[in-house]
């Protein structure tokens, strides 16, 4: 008799598909629908598109876990009584049990996250219960079940998954499909697209992959970096029942544009006494003090001096560096993340950014979507974003403030306002309306667009579509309104919106 019948195999395969799916992709709820059938709640199908619930759990995991438990128990008894499962059948059993155990202890892992944020003791006494459950399902009498993972390693993976979900969903806000896809991209930066391979071998190697975050100013690049840095794998020590380091202490952000080149070098590489005027004692840099599981975030990497780029290039290539004034190599053991709002392709063409440095930095590339892009796709997401910001600013009266701000924006800025400052500007708008019941955005000139159009007209290099795009952008910069631009140019308003480039205008 086969270990699994046809229905059980199909159900286990559907559960496996859910367990290893990126929880921020649109197909995640669709895979849950396959498991739950008529029990799937249609109202939860777009859970990842909601931006108002800042602490929402995964979609209906308790229902799936409740469905798994009796099936896992039945299969466990078959194995205990000597039933023989082939590799594929056991893999499906294992995936179901791993999913079940994660959701059984999910709230306990969240408690560890909260205690770590408060710098409190992170001893995990519930590991004893977890190990008992692990032993029950995988250490069976009468046969050697081919479990491929150590309990402590899976325990550490569970903690990492819960942290990653917390930091991505709580801090990467937005209710549009662009925002949902953005969160999915960040999840891949942490776990790659293949969670099984990550769990087998990559969990120890992700520090070797540098991450480059690009996108307009104000789109939350530092939040992306911290979500990745705070979600790295941390081993669990079953002897002390603690994780080997507090994740909340090993992420270090440096704003390069706020420091002169000499100070950047000292901050990163450290220096020996006498290396330069004022260097009165030895100093370790961040590259040396960074924990092996830690992360260094270099903000505004596009402003980095060419000389420092060369020195950092060696770190990217060999993981080795030397403090200023020293000749002894040191090794960097952590992970590097960098961000910029500059056009690096243009900077490389102009010789302002080294190509070899770029191609060493971009093994993992993330582009942050603008607020304009999100709202063009889902205008209703504006209220959700404002609500999130209001909760952070004012707390108990957030809903009333969100309604007030949303109403003010619709009346005074209009639905077509392009939000050149992105999420950062929206937050300041909320604060301004809270304080003085008004927000006055800066009036910017489209000089860059005007100059580029003039030059291109002289050189006769524009296609008809490019000419229309430039001219629509120029007129929109003057009017600030899609409707008025469409009226002046005798074009359909939708055509104008498709041609205007808000990043160029503002």
CSV table of C-alpha atoms in Angstrom, one decimal:
chain,number,residue,atom,x,y,z
A,1,UNK,CA,0.0,0.0,0.0
A,2,UNK,CA,1.3,3.4,-0.9
A,3,UNK,CA,2.3,5.7,1.9
A,4,UNK,CA,0.2,8.5,0.5
A,5,UNK,CA,-3.1,8.3,-1.4
A,6,UNK,CA,-3.8,10.6,-4.3
A,7,UNK,CA,-5.8,13.1,-2.2
A,8,UNK,CA,-3.2,13.3,0.6
A,9,UNK,CA,-0.4,13.8,-1.9
A,10,UNK,CA,-2.2,16.6,-3.7
A,11,UNK,CA,-3.0,18.3,-0.3
A,12,UNK,CA,0.6,18.0,0.9
A,13,UNK,CA,1.9,19.4,-2.4
A,14,UNK,CA,-0.4,22.4,-2.1
A,15,UNK,CA,0.8,23.0,1.5
A,16,UNK,CA,4.4,22.7,0.3
A,17,UNK,CA,3.8,25.3,-2.4
A,18,UNK,CA,2.4,27.7,0.2
A,19,UNK,CA,5.3,27.0,2.7
A,20,UNK,CA,8.0,27.9,0.2
A,21,UNK,CA,6.2,30.8,-1.6
A,22,UNK,CA,7.4,34.4,-1.1
A,23,UNK,CA,4.6,35.7,1.2
A,24,UNK,CA,4.5,39.1,-0.5
A,25,UNK,CA,4.0,37.8,-4.1
A,26,UNK,CA,0.4,37.9,-5.5
A,27,UNK,CA,0.5,34.1,-6.0
A,28,UNK,CA,0.8,33.5,-2.2
A,29,UNK,CA,-2.9,33.9,-1.4
A,30,UNK,CA,-3.7,32.0,-4.6
A,31,UNK,CA,-1.7,29.1,-3.3
A,32,UNK,CA,-3.5,29.3,0.0
A,33,UNK,CA,-6.8,29.2,-1.9
A,34,UNK,CA,-5.8,25.8,-3.4
A,35,UNK,CA,-5.3,24.4,0.1
A,36,UNK,CA,-8.4,25.9,1.7
A,37,UNK,CA,-10.9,25.6,-1.1
A,38,UNK,CA,-14.3,27.0,0.0
A,39,UNK,CA,-12.8,27.9,3.4
A,40,UNK,CA,-10.6,30.6,1.8
A,41,UNK,CA,-11.8,34.1,2.6
A,42,UNK,CA,-12.0,36.2,-0.5
A,43,UNK,CA,-11.7,39.4,1.6
A,44,UNK,CA,-8.1,38.3,2.4
A,45,UNK,CA,-7.1,37.6,-1.1
A,46,UNK,CA,-5.4,41.0,-1.4
A,47,UNK,CA,-4.0,41.1,2.1
A,48,UNK,CA,-0.6,42.4,0.9
A,49,UNK,CA,-2.3,45.3,-0.8
A,50,UNK,CA,-3.7,46.6,2.5
A,51,UNK,CA,-1.7,49.4,3.9
A,52,UNK,CA,-3.8,50.2,7.0
A,53,UNK,CA,-3.1,47.2,9.2
A,54,UNK,CA,0.4,47.8,10.4
A,55,UNK,CA,0.8,44.5,12.3
A,56,UNK,CA,-1.2,42.1,10.1
A,57,UNK,CA,-0.2,38.4,10.2
A,58,UNK,CA,0.1,36.2,7.2
A,59,UNK,CA,-3.2,35.3,5.5
A,60,UNK,CA,-5.2,32.8,7.5
A,61,UNK,CA,-2.2,30.6,8.6
A,62,UNK,CA,-4.2,29.3,11.6
A,63,UNK,CA,-6.8,27.8,9.2
A,64,UNK,CA,-4.1,26.0,7.2
A,65,UNK,CA,-2.2,24.9,10.3
A,66,UNK,CA,-5.4,23.4,11.7
A,67,UNK,CA,-5.9,21.5,8.5
A,68,UNK,CA,-2.4,20.2,8.5
A,69,UNK,CA,-2.3,19.0,12.1
A,70,UNK,CA,-4.6,15.9,11.7
A,71,UNK,CA,-3.0,15.0,8.4
A,72,UNK,CA,0.5,15.3,9.9
A,73,UNK,CA,-0.6,13.2,12.9
A,74,UNK,CA,-2.0,10.5,10.6
A,75,UNK,CA,1.2,10.3,8.5
A,76,UNK,CA,3.4,10.3,11.7
A,77,UNK,CA,1.5,7.2,13.0
A,78,UNK,CA,2.0,5.4,9.7
A,79,UNK,CA,5.8,6.1,9.9
A,80,UNK,CA,5.8,5.0,13.5
A,81,UNK,CA,4.1,1.7,12.6
A,82,UNK,CA,6.8,1.0,10.0
A,83,UNK,CA,5.3,2.6,6.9
A,84,UNK,CA,7.8,3.3,4.2
A,85,UNK,CA,7.9,6.7,2.6
A,86,UNK,CA,10.0,7.4,-0.5
A,87,UNK,CA,12.1,10.5,-0.6
A,88,UNK,CA,9.4,12.6,-2.4
A,89,UNK,CA,6.7,11.5,0.0
A,90,UNK,CA,8.8,12.2,3.1
A,91,UNK,CA,9.8,15.6,1.7
A,92,UNK,CA,6.1,16.5,1.5
A,93,UNK,CA,5.5,15.2,5.0
A,94,UNK,CA,8.5,17.2,6.2
A,95,UNK,CA,7.3,20.4,4.5
A,96,UNK,CA,3.9,20.1,6.1
A,97,UNK,CA,5.4,19.5,9.6
A,98,UNK,CA,7.8,22.5,9.2
A,99,UNK,CA,4.9,24.7,8.2
A,100,UNK,CA,2.8,23.5,11.2
A,101,UNK,CA,5.6,24.0,13.7
A,102,UNK,CA,6.4,27.5,12.5
A,103,UNK,CA,2.8,28.7,13.0
A,104,UNK,CA,2.6,26.9,16.3
A,105,UNK,CA,5.5,29.0,17.6
A,106,UNK,CA,5.1,32.2,15.5
A,107,UNK,CA,3.8,34.3,18.4
A,108,UNK,CA,6.6,33.2,20.7
A,109,UNK,CA,9.2,34.3,18.1
A,110,UNK,CA,7.4,37.6,17.9
A,111,UNK,CA,7.9,38.0,21.6
A,112,UNK,CA,11.6,37.4,21.1
A,113,UNK,CA,11.7,40.2,18.5
A,114,UNK,CA,10.0,42.6,20.9
A,115,UNK,CA,12.4,41.8,23.8
A,116,UNK,CA,15.4,42.2,21.5
A,117,UNK,CA,14.2,45.6,20.4
A,118,UNK,CA,14.0,46.6,24.1
A,119,UNK,CA,17.5,45.2,24.7
A,120,UNK,CA,16.0,42.6,27.1
A,121,UNK,CA,17.0,39.0,27.7
A,122,UNK,CA,16.3,36.8,24.6
A,123,UNK,CA,16.4,33.4,26.2
A,124,UNK,CA,14.0,31.1,24.4
A,125,UNK,CA,12.7,28.7,27.0
A,126,UNK,CA,10.0,27.5,24.5
A,127,UNK,CA,12.8,25.8,22.6
A,128,UNK,CA,12.2,22.9,25.0
A,129,UNK,CA,8.6,22.6,23.7
A,130,UNK,CA,9.7,23.0,20.1
A,131,UNK,CA,12.3,20.2,20.5
A,132,UNK,CA,9.7,17.9,22.0
A,133,UNK,CA,7.4,18.5,19.0
A,134,UNK,CA,10.4,18.1,16.6
A,135,UNK,CA,11.3,14.8,18.2
A,136,UNK,CA,7.6,13.6,18.1
A,137,UNK,CA,7.3,14.2,14.3
A,138,UNK,CA,10.9,13.3,13.2
A,139,UNK,CA,12.5,10.9,15.7
A,140,UNK,CA,10.4,7.8,15.3
A,141,UNK,CA,10.8,4.3,16.7
A,142,UNK,CA,11.3,1.4,14.3
A,143,UNK,CA,12.8,3.4,11.5
A,144,UNK,CA,15.4,6.1,10.8
A,145,UNK,CA,13.4,9.0,9.3
A,146,UNK,CA,15.6,10.9,6.9
A,147,UNK,CA,15.4,14.3,8.5
A,148,UNK,CA,17.8,16.6,6.7
A,149,UNK,CA,17.9,19.5,9.2
A,150,UNK,CA,19.0,20.0,12.7
A,151,UNK,CA,16.3,21.3,15.1
A,152,UNK,CA,18.4,24.3,16.3
A,153,UNK,CA,19.0,25.3,12.6
A,154,UNK,CA,15.3,25.2,11.8
A,155,UNK,CA,14.6,27.1,15.0
A,156,UNK,CA,17.0,29.8,13.9
A,157,UNK,CA,15.4,29.9,10.4
A,158,UNK,CA,12.0,30.4,12.0
A,159,UNK,CA,13.2,33.3,14.0
A,160,UNK,CA,14.7,34.9,10.8
A,161,UNK,CA,11.5,34.4,8.9
A,162,UNK,CA,9.5,36.1,11.6
A,163,UNK,CA,11.9,39.0,11.8
A,164,UNK,CA,12.0,39.4,8.1
A,165,UNK,CA,8.2,39.5,7.8
A,166,UNK,CA,8.0,42.0,10.7
A,167,UNK,CA,10.5,44.4,9.3
A,168,UNK,CA,9.3,44.3,5.7
A,169,UNK,CA,5.6,44.5,6.3
A,170,UNK,CA,5.7,46.9,9.2
A,171,UNK,CA,8.1,49.4,7.7
A,172,UNK,CA,7.8,49.1,4.0
A,173,UNK,CA,4.5,50.8,3.6
A,174,UNK,CA,2.0,51.1,0.7
A,175,UNK,CA,-1.1,49.4,-0.6
A,176,UNK,CA,-0.4,49.3,-4.3
A,177,UNK,CA,0.8,46.4,-6.4
A,178,UNK,CA,4.1,48.3,-6.9
A,179,UNK,CA,4.5,48.3,-3.1
A,180,UNK,CA,3.6,44.6,-2.8
A,181,UNK,CA,6.1,43.7,-5.5
A,182,UNK,CA,8.6,45.9,-3.7
A,183,UNK,CA,8.2,44.0,-0.5
A,184,UNK,CA,8.5,40.7,-2.4
A,185,UNK,CA,11.8,42.0,-3.8
A,186,UNK,CA,13.2,42.7,-0.3
A,187,UNK,CA,12.1,39.2,0.8
A,188,UNK,CA,14.2,37.8,-2.0
A,189,UNK,CA,17.2,39.9,-1.0
A,190,UNK,CA,17.1,38.1,2.4
A,191,UNK,CA,16.2,34.5,1.3
A,192,UNK,CA,16.7,34.5,-2.5
A,193,UNK,CA,14.0,33.1,-4.7
A,194,UNK,CA,14.7,29.5,-3.5
A,195,UNK,CA,14.0,29.1,0.2
A,196,UNK,CA,15.1,25.5,0.2
A,197,UNK,CA,18.5,26.2,-1.2
A,198,UNK,CA,18.8,29.1,1.2
A,199,UNK,CA,18.0,26.8,4.1
A,200,UNK,CA,20.5,24.2,2.9
A,201,UNK,CA,23.6,26.3,2.1
A,202,UNK,CA,23.0,30.0,1.5
A,203,UNK,CA,22.1,31.1,5.0
A,204,UNK,CA,25.8,31.2,5.9
A,205,UNK,CA,26.8,33.0,2.7
A,206,UNK,CA,24.4,35.9,2.2
A,207,UNK,CA,27.0,38.3,3.7
A,208,UNK,CA,29.1,37.7,0.5
A,209,UNK,CA,26.4,39.3,-1.6
A,210,UNK,CA,26.5,43.1,-1.7
A,211,UNK,CA,23.2,45.0,-2.0
A,212,UNK,CA,22.7,48.2,-4.0
A,213,UNK,CA,19.5,50.2,-3.4
A,214,UNK,CA,18.6,53.0,-5.9
A,215,UNK,CA,15.6,55.2,-6.4
A,216,UNK,CA,14.3,58.7,-5.9
A,217,UNK,CA,15.0,60.6,-2.7
A,218,UNK,CA,12.5,60.0,0.1
A,219,UNK,CA,11.4,56.5,-1.0
A,220,UNK,CA,12.7,54.7,2.1
A,221,UNK,CA,16.1,53.3,1.0
A,222,UNK,CA,17.4,53.3,4.6
A,223,UNK,CA,14.3,51.4,5.7
A,224,UNK,CA,15.0,48.8,3.0
A,225,UNK,CA,18.6,48.5,4.1
A,226,UNK,CA,17.6,48.1,7.8
A,227,UNK,CA,14.9,45.5,6.9
A,228,UNK,CA,17.6,43.4,5.2
A,229,UNK,CA,20.3,44.0,7.8
A,230,UNK,CA,18.0,43.3,10.8
A,231,UNK,CA,16.8,40.1,9.2
A,232,UNK,CA,20.0,38.2,8.7
A,233,UNK,CA,20.4,34.6,9.9
A,234,UNK,CA,21.5,34.3,13.5
A,235,UNK,CA,22.4,30.9,14.9
A,236,UNK,CA,20.7,29.5,18.0
A,237,UNK,CA,22.7,27.9,20.8
A,238,UNK,CA,20.6,25.1,22.4
A,239,UNK,CA,22.9,24.9,25.4
A,240,UNK,CA,22.2,28.4,26.5
A,241,UNK,CA,18.8,28.6,24.8
A,242,UNK,CA,19.7,32.0,23.3
A,243,UNK,CA,20.5,33.4,19.9
A,244,UNK,CA,24.2,34.1,19.5
A,245,UNK,CA,23.7,37.9,19.1
A,246,UNK,CA,21.0,40.5,19.4
A,247,UNK,CA,20.0,41.4,15.9
A,248,UNK,CA,19.1,44.9,17.0
A,249,UNK,CA,22.7,45.8,17.7
A,250,UNK,CA,24.5,44.8,14.5
A,251,UNK,CA,23.2,47.2,11.9
A,252,UNK,CA,25.3,50.3,11.3
A,253,UNK,CA,24.3,53.1,9.0
A,254,UNK,CA,26.7,55.8,7.7
A,255,UNK,CA,25.6,58.8,5.6
A,256,UNK,CA,28.6,59.4,3.4
A,257,UNK,CA,27.4,62.7,2.0
A,258,UNK,CA,27.6,64.2,5.5
A,259,UNK,CA,31.3,63.5,6.0
A,260,UNK,CA,34.5,64.6,4.2
A,261,UNK,CA,36.5,61.9,2.4
A,262,UNK,CA,39.2,61.7,5.1
A,263,UNK,CA,36.7,61.2,7.8
A,264,UNK,CA,34.9,58.5,5.7
A,265,UNK,CA,38.2,56.6,5.4
A,266,UNK,CA,38.8,56.8,9.1
A,267,UNK,CA,35.2,55.8,10.0
A,268,UNK,CA,35.3,52.8,7.6
A,269,UNK,CA,38.9,51.5,7.7
A,270,UNK,CA,40.1,52.9,11.1
A,271,UNK,CA,43.6,54.4,11.5
A,272,UNK,CA,46.8,54.1,13.4
A,273,UNK,CA,48.1,56.7,15.7
A,274,UNK,CA,50.0,59.4,13.7
A,275,UNK,CA,48.3,58.5,10.4
A,276,UNK,CA,47.2,62.1,10.0
A,277,UNK,CA,47.1,65.3,12.0
A,278,UNK,CA,44.9,64.7,15.0
A,279,UNK,CA,45.2,61.0,15.0
A,280,UNK,CA,46.5,60.7,18.5
A,281,UNK,CA,45.6,57.1,19.1
A,282,UNK,CA,44.7,53.9,17.2
A,283,UNK,CA,41.1,53.6,16.2
A,284,UNK,CA,39.2,50.7,14.8
A,285,UNK,CA,36.8,51.4,11.8
A,286,UNK,CA,33.4,50.0,11.2
A,287,UNK,CA,34.7,47.4,8.8
A,288,UNK,CA,36.8,45.9,11.6
A,289,UNK,CA,34.3,46.2,14.4
A,290,UNK,CA,31.3,45.0,12.4
A,291,UNK,CA,30.0,41.7,13.8
A,292,UNK,CA,30.3,38.8,11.3
A,293,UNK,CA,26.5,38.6,11.2
A,294,UNK,CA,26.3,42.4,11.0
A,295,UNK,CA,25.7,44.9,8.2
A,296,UNK,CA,27.3,48.2,7.2
A,297,UNK,CA,24.9,50.5,5.3
A,298,UNK,CA,26.6,53.2,3.2
A,299,UNK,CA,24.0,55.8,2.3
A,300,UNK,CA,24.6,58.2,-0.6
A,301,UNK,CA,27.2,56.0,-2.2
A,302,UNK,CA,26.9,58.0,-5.4
A,303,UNK,CA,28.7,60.9,-3.6
A,304,UNK,CA,31.7,58.8,-2.7
A,305,UNK,CA,35.1,60.2,-3.6
A,306,UNK,CA,36.9,58.2,-6.4
A,307,UNK,CA,39.9,57.5,-4.1
A,308,UNK,CA,37.7,55.9,-1.5
A,309,UNK,CA,35.8,54.0,-4.2
A,310,UNK,CA,39.2,52.4,-5.0
A,311,UNK,CA,39.8,51.3,-1.4
A,312,UNK,CA,36.3,50.0,-1.0
A,313,UNK,CA,36.6,48.1,-4.3
A,314,UNK,CA,39.4,46.0,-2.7
A,315,UNK,CA,37.0,45.2,0.2
A,316,UNK,CA,34.3,44.1,-2.3
A,317,UNK,CA,36.8,42.0,-4.2
A,318,UNK,CA,38.9,40.4,-1.5
A,319,UNK,CA,37.1,41.3,1.8
A,320,UNK,CA,40.5,42.7,2.9
A,321,UNK,CA,41.5,46.3,3.9
A,322,UNK,CA,44.1,48.2,5.8
A,323,UNK,CA,43.6,50.9,8.4
A,324,UNK,CA,45.1,54.3,7.5
A,325,UNK,CA,48.7,54.4,8.4
A,326,UNK,CA,49.0,50.6,8.7
A,327,UNK,CA,50.4,47.9,6.4
A,328,UNK,CA,48.7,44.9,8.1
A,329,UNK,CA,45.6,43.5,6.3
A,330,UNK,CA,42.3,43.1,8.2
A,331,UNK,CA,39.3,41.1,7.1
A,332,UNK,CA,35.8,42.4,6.8
A,333,UNK,CA,33.3,39.7,7.9
A,334,UNK,CA,29.9,41.4,7.6
A,335,UNK,CA,27.6,42.4,4.8
A,336,UNK,CA,27.7,45.7,2.8
A,337,UNK,CA,24.6,47.5,1.6
A,338,UNK,CA,24.7,50.8,-0.2
A,339,UNK,CA,22.1,53.3,-1.5
A,340,UNK,CA,22.0,56.3,-3.8
A,341,UNK,CA,19.4,58.5,-5.5
A,342,UNK,CA,21.9,59.4,-8.2
A,343,UNK,CA,21.7,58.1,-11.8
A,344,UNK,CA,24.8,55.9,-11.6
A,345,UNK,CA,24.7,55.1,-15.3
A,346,UNK,CA,25.1,58.8,-16.1
A,347,UNK,CA,27.7,59.1,-13.3
A,348,UNK,CA,29.7,56.3,-14.9
A,349,UNK,CA,29.5,57.9,-18.3
A,350,UNK,CA,30.8,61.2,-16.9
A,351,UNK,CA,33.6,59.4,-15.0
A,352,UNK,CA,32.2,60.3,-11.6
A,353,UNK,CA,31.5,56.7,-10.5
A,354,UNK,CA,33.8,53.8,-11.2
A,355,UNK,CA,32.3,51.0,-13.4
A,356,UNK,CA,34.3,48.3,-11.6
A,357,UNK,CA,33.0,49.5,-8.3
A,358,UNK,CA,29.4,49.5,-9.5
A,359,UNK,CA,29.7,46.0,-10.9
A,360,UNK,CA,31.1,44.7,-7.7
A,361,UNK,CA,28.4,46.4,-5.7
A,362,UNK,CA,25.3,45.4,-7.6
A,363,UNK,CA,25.1,41.6,-7.1
A,364,UNK,CA,21.8,42.3,-5.5
A,365,UNK,CA,20.0,45.4,-7.0
A,366,UNK,CA,16.8,46.9,-5.6
A,367,UNK,CA,15.0,49.9,-7.1
A,368,UNK,CA,12.6,51.7,-4.8
A,369,UNK,CA,9.3,52.9,-6.4
A,370,UNK,CA,8.3,56.5,-6.2
A,371,UNK,CA,5.2,57.6,-4.4
A,372,UNK,CA,3.9,59.0,-7.6
A,373,UNK,CA,4.2,55.6,-9.3
A,374,UNK,CA,2.3,53.9,-6.4
A,375,UNK,CA,-0.5,56.4,-6.5
A,376,UNK,CA,-0.9,56.3,-10.2
A,377,UNK,CA,-1.5,52.6,-9.9
A,378,UNK,CA,-3.7,52.7,-6.8
A,379,UNK,CA,-4.9,56.2,-5.8
A,380,UNK,CA,-6.8,54.7,-2.8
A,381,UNK,CA,-3.4,53.8,-1.3
A,382,UNK,CA,-2.9,57.5,-0.3
A,383,UNK,CA,-5.3,57.2,2.6
A,384,UNK,CA,-3.6,54.0,3.9
A,385,UNK,CA,-0.2,55.6,3.7
A,386,UNK,CA,-1.5,58.7,5.6
A,387,UNK,CA,-3.1,56.5,8.2
A,388,UNK,CA,0.2,54.7,8.8
A,389,UNK,CA,2.1,57.9,9.2
A,390,UNK,CA,-0.6,59.4,11.4
A,391,UNK,CA,-0.4,56.4,13.7
A,392,UNK,CA,3.3,56.9,14.1
A,393,UNK,CA,3.0,60.6,14.7
A,394,UNK,CA,-0.1,61.0,16.9
A,395,UNK,CA,-1.2,57.5,18.0
A,396,UNK,CA,-4.8,57.4,19.4
A,397,UNK,CA,-6.3,60.1,17.2
A,398,UNK,CA,-4.6,58.8,14.0
A,399,UNK,CA,-7.8,58.0,12.1
A,400,UNK,CA,-9.3,61.5,12.6
A,401,UNK,CA,-6.0,63.1,11.5
A,402,UNK,CA,-5.7,60.8,8.5
A,403,UNK,CA,-9.2,61.8,7.4
A,404,UNK,CA,-8.4,65.5,7.9
A,405,UNK,CA,-5.1,65.3,5.9
A,406,UNK,CA,-6.7,63.3,3.1
A,407,UNK,CA,-9.5,65.8,2.7
A,408,UNK,CA,-7.1,68.7,2.7
A,409,UNK,CA,-4.9,67.1,0.0
A,410,UNK,CA,-7.9,66.4,-2.2
A,411,UNK,CA,-9.1,70.0,-1.9
A,412,UNK,CA,-5.8,71.9,-2.2
A,413,UNK,CA,-3.2,69.7,-4.0
A,414,UNK,CA,-5.5,67.5,-6.1
A,415,UNK,CA,-5.3,63.9,-7.1
A,416,UNK,CA,-2.6,64.7,-9.7
A,417,UNK,CA,0.0,66.1,-7.3
A,418,UNK,CA,3.2,64.2,-8.1
A,419,UNK,CA,4.8,64.2,-4.6
A,420,UNK,CA,8.4,64.9,-5.7
A,421,UNK,CA,9.6,64.3,-2.2
A,422,UNK,CA,7.9,60.9,-2.1
A,423,UNK,CA,7.1,59.3,1.3
A,424,UNK,CA,9.3,61.8,3.1
A,425,UNK,CA,7.3,64.7,1.7
A,426,UNK,CA,4.0,63.0,2.5
A,427,UNK,CA,5.0,62.7,6.1
A,428,UNK,CA,5.9,66.4,6.3
A,429,UNK,CA,2.6,67.2,4.7
A,430,UNK,CA,0.8,65.3,7.5
A,431,UNK,CA,2.8,67.2,10.1
A,432,UNK,CA,2.1,70.5,8.5
A,433,UNK,CA,-1.6,69.9,8.3
A,434,UNK,CA,-1.6,68.7,11.9
A,435,UNK,CA,0.1,71.9,13.1
A,436,UNK,CA,-1.2,74.7,10.9
A,437,UNK,CA,-4.0,72.9,8.8
A,438,UNK,CA,-2.1,73.6,5.6
A,439,UNK,CA,1.0,72.5,3.6
A,440,UNK,CA,2.8,74.7,1.1
A,441,UNK,CA,4.9,72.5,-1.2
A,442,UNK,CA,8.1,74.1,-2.7
A,443,UNK,CA,7.7,75.6,-6.2
A,444,UNK,CA,10.5,74.2,-8.3
A,445,UNK,CA,11.5,75.1,-11.8
A,446,UNK,CA,11.9,72.7,-14.6
A,447,UNK,CA,15.3,74.1,-15.7
A,448,UNK,CA,16.9,70.8,-16.3
A,449,UNK,CA,14.1,69.6,-18.5
A,450,UNK,CA,14.0,72.9,-20.4
A,451,UNK,CA,17.8,72.9,-21.0
A,452,UNK,CA,17.8,69.3,-22.2
A,453,UNK,CA,14.9,70.0,-24.6
A,454,UNK,CA,16.6,73.1,-26.0
A,455,UNK,CA,19.8,71.1,-26.6
A,456,UNK,CA,18.0,68.2,-28.2
A,457,UNK,CA,16.1,70.5,-30.5
A,458,UNK,CA,19.3,72.2,-31.7
A,459,UNK,CA,20.8,68.8,-32.5
A,460,UNK,CA,17.6,67.4,-34.1
A,461,UNK,CA,18.0,64.1,-32.1
A,462,UNK,CA,14.4,63.7,-30.8
A,463,UNK,CA,11.9,61.2,-32.1
A,464,UNK,CA,8.3,62.5,-32.3
A,465,UNK,CA,7.4,60.6,-29.1
A,466,UNK,CA,10.4,62.0,-27.2
A,467,UNK,CA,9.5,65.5,-28.4
A,468,UNK,CA,5.9,65.1,-27.1
A,469,UNK,CA,7.2,63.7,-23.8
A,470,UNK,CA,9.6,66.5,-23.3
A,471,UNK,CA,7.0,69.2,-24.2
A,472,UNK,CA,4.3,67.7,-22.0
A,473,UNK,CA,6.8,67.6,-19.1
A,474,UNK,CA,7.7,71.2,-19.7
A,475,UNK,CA,4.1,72.5,-19.9
A,476,UNK,CA,3.2,70.4,-16.8
A,477,UNK,CA,6.0,72.0,-14.9
A,478,UNK,CA,4.4,75.4,-15.6
A,479,UNK,CA,0.8,74.5,-14.9
A,480,UNK,CA,1.2,71.9,-12.2
A,481,UNK,CA,-2.0,70.3,-13.5
A,482,UNK,CA,-2.6,67.4,-15.9
A,483,UNK,CA,-6.0,68.8,-16.9
A,484,UNK,CA,-4.6,72.3,-17.7
A,485,UNK,CA,-1.7,70.8,-19.6
A,486,UNK,CA,-4.1,68.6,-21.7
A,487,UNK,CA,-6.2,71.7,-22.4
A,488,UNK,CA,-3.3,73.8,-23.6
A,489,UNK,CA,-1.9,71.1,-25.8
A,490,UNK,CA,-5.3,69.8,-27.0
A,491,UNK,CA,-4.5,66.3,-25.9
A,492,UNK,CA,-6.4,63.7,-23.9
A,493,UNK,CA,-5.6,64.0,-20.1
A,494,UNK,CA,-4.6,60.3,-20.0
A,495,UNK,CA,-2.1,60.9,-22.8
A,496,UNK,CA,-0.5,63.7,-20.9
A,497,UNK,CA,-0.2,61.6,-17.7
A,498,UNK,CA,1.5,58.9,-19.6
A,499,UNK,CA,4.1,61.3,-21.1
A,500,UNK,CA,5.0,63.5,-18.1
A,501,UNK,CA,8.1,62.4,-16.1
A,502,UNK,CA,7.6,63.8,-12.6
A,503,UNK,CA,11.2,63.1,-11.6
A,504,UNK,CA,12.3,65.4,-14.4
A,505,UNK,CA,9.8,68.1,-13.6
A,506,UNK,CA,10.3,68.3,-10.0
